[in-house]
């Protein structure tokens, strides 16, 4: 008899909800930003969601999560959502050295 599939983790559902909310927001950006910054953020969000799903069913969860794109999404999102982006600098806790 096979094991029942465990329910998805809340972080996976919340990330999916973020993607569903954020994609229409990014599609409303001006054209020159939508096709550069917007696409980068959208791809990063989908990569993050994929990484969370892969980690959920993998034995090497930490390795997969360490390679997630969360830091790059944060760096790309902050200037887009803040008009004074010059005052924001990534901290050592947000950006991991690869």
Coordinates of C-alpha atoms in Angstrom, one line a residue:
X1 CA 0.0 0.0 0.0
X2 CA 1.4 3.4 -0.9
X3 CA 1.7 6.3 1.5
X4 CA -0.8 9.1 1.1
X5 CA 0.6 12.3 -0.3
X6 CA 1.2 14.9 2.5
X7 CA -0.5 18.2 2.1
X8 CA 1.5 21.1 0.7
X9 CA 3.4 23.3 3.1
X10 CA 2.0 26.7 3.8
X11 CA 5.1 28.4 2.4
X12 CA 4.3 26.7 -1.0
X13 CA 0.7 27.9 -1.0
X14 CA 1.7 31.4 0.1
X15 CA 4.4 31.6 -2.6
X16 CA 1.8 30.5 -5.2
X17 CA -0.6 33.2 -3.9
X18 CA 2.2 35.7 -4.2
X19 CA 2.9 34.7 -7.8
X20 CA -0.9 35.0 -8.6
X21 CA -1.0 38.4 -7.1
X22 CA 2.3 39.8 -8.4
X23 CA 2.1 38.8 -12.1
X24 CA -0.8 41.1 -12.9
X25 CA 0.8 43.9 -10.9
X26 CA 4.1 43.5 -12.9
X27 CA 2.1 43.4 -16.2
X28 CA 0.9 46.9 -15.4
X29 CA 4.4 48.3 -15.3
X30 CA 5.5 50.7 -18.1
X31 CA 6.6 48.8 -21.2
X32 CA 10.3 49.4 -20.8
X33 CA 10.3 48.1 -17.3
X34 CA 7.8 45.3 -17.9
X35 CA 10.1 43.5 -20.4
X36 CA 13.3 43.9 -18.3
X37 CA 12.6 44.1 -14.6
X38 CA 9.1 42.6 -14.7
X39 CA 10.2 39.5 -16.6
X40 CA 13.2 39.0 -14.2
X41 CA 11.0 39.2 -11.1
X42 CA 8.3 36.9 -12.6
X43 CA 10.9 34.3 -13.6
X44 CA 12.5 34.6 -10.2
X45 CA 9.2 34.0 -8.5
X46 CA 8.5 30.9 -10.6
X47 CA 12.0 29.6 -9.9
X48 CA 11.5 30.1 -6.1
X49 CA 8.1 28.3 -6.3
X50 CA 9.8 25.5 -8.2
X51 CA 12.6 25.3 -5.7
X52 CA 10.2 25.0 -2.8
X53 CA 8.3 22.3 -4.5
X54 CA 11.5 20.4 -5.4
X55 CA 12.7 20.8 -1.8
X56 CA 9.4 19.5 -0.4
X57 CA 9.9 16.1 -2.1
X58 CA 13.6 15.9 -2.0
X59 CA 16.1 14.3 0.5
X60 CA 18.5 17.3 0.1
X61 CA 16.2 20.1 1.1
X62 CA 18.9 22.4 2.4
X63 CA 20.9 22.2 -0.7
X64 CA 18.0 23.1 -2.9
X65 CA 16.8 25.9 -0.7
X66 CA 20.3 27.4 -0.5
X67 CA 20.3 27.8 -4.3
X68 CA 16.9 29.6 -4.2
X69 CA 16.5 32.9 -6.0
X70 CA 15.0 34.8 -3.0
X71 CA 17.9 37.2 -2.6
X72 CA 17.7 38.2 -6.3
X73 CA 14.0 38.7 -6.2
X74 CA 14.3 41.0 -3.1
X75 CA 17.0 43.0 -4.9
X76 CA 14.9 43.4 -8.0
X77 CA 11.7 44.1 -6.2
X78 CA 12.8 46.8 -3.8
X79 CA 13.8 49.4 -6.5
X80 CA 10.5 48.7 -8.4
X81 CA 8.3 49.3 -5.3
X82 CA 10.2 52.2 -3.8
X83 CA 10.8 55.6 -5.3
X84 CA 13.9 56.2 -3.1
X85 CA 15.8 53.0 -3.9
X86 CA 19.1 54.7 -3.5
X87 CA 18.8 54.4 0.3
X88 CA 18.3 50.7 0.2
X89 CA 21.3 48.4 0.3
X90 CA 21.1 44.6 0.6
X91 CA 22.3 43.3 4.0
X92 CA 24.5 40.3 4.5
X93 CA 21.6 38.3 5.8
X94 CA 19.6 38.9 2.5
X95 CA 22.4 38.1 0.1
X96 CA 24.4 34.9 0.4
X97 CA 27.8 34.5 -1.2
X98 CA 27.9 31.8 -3.8

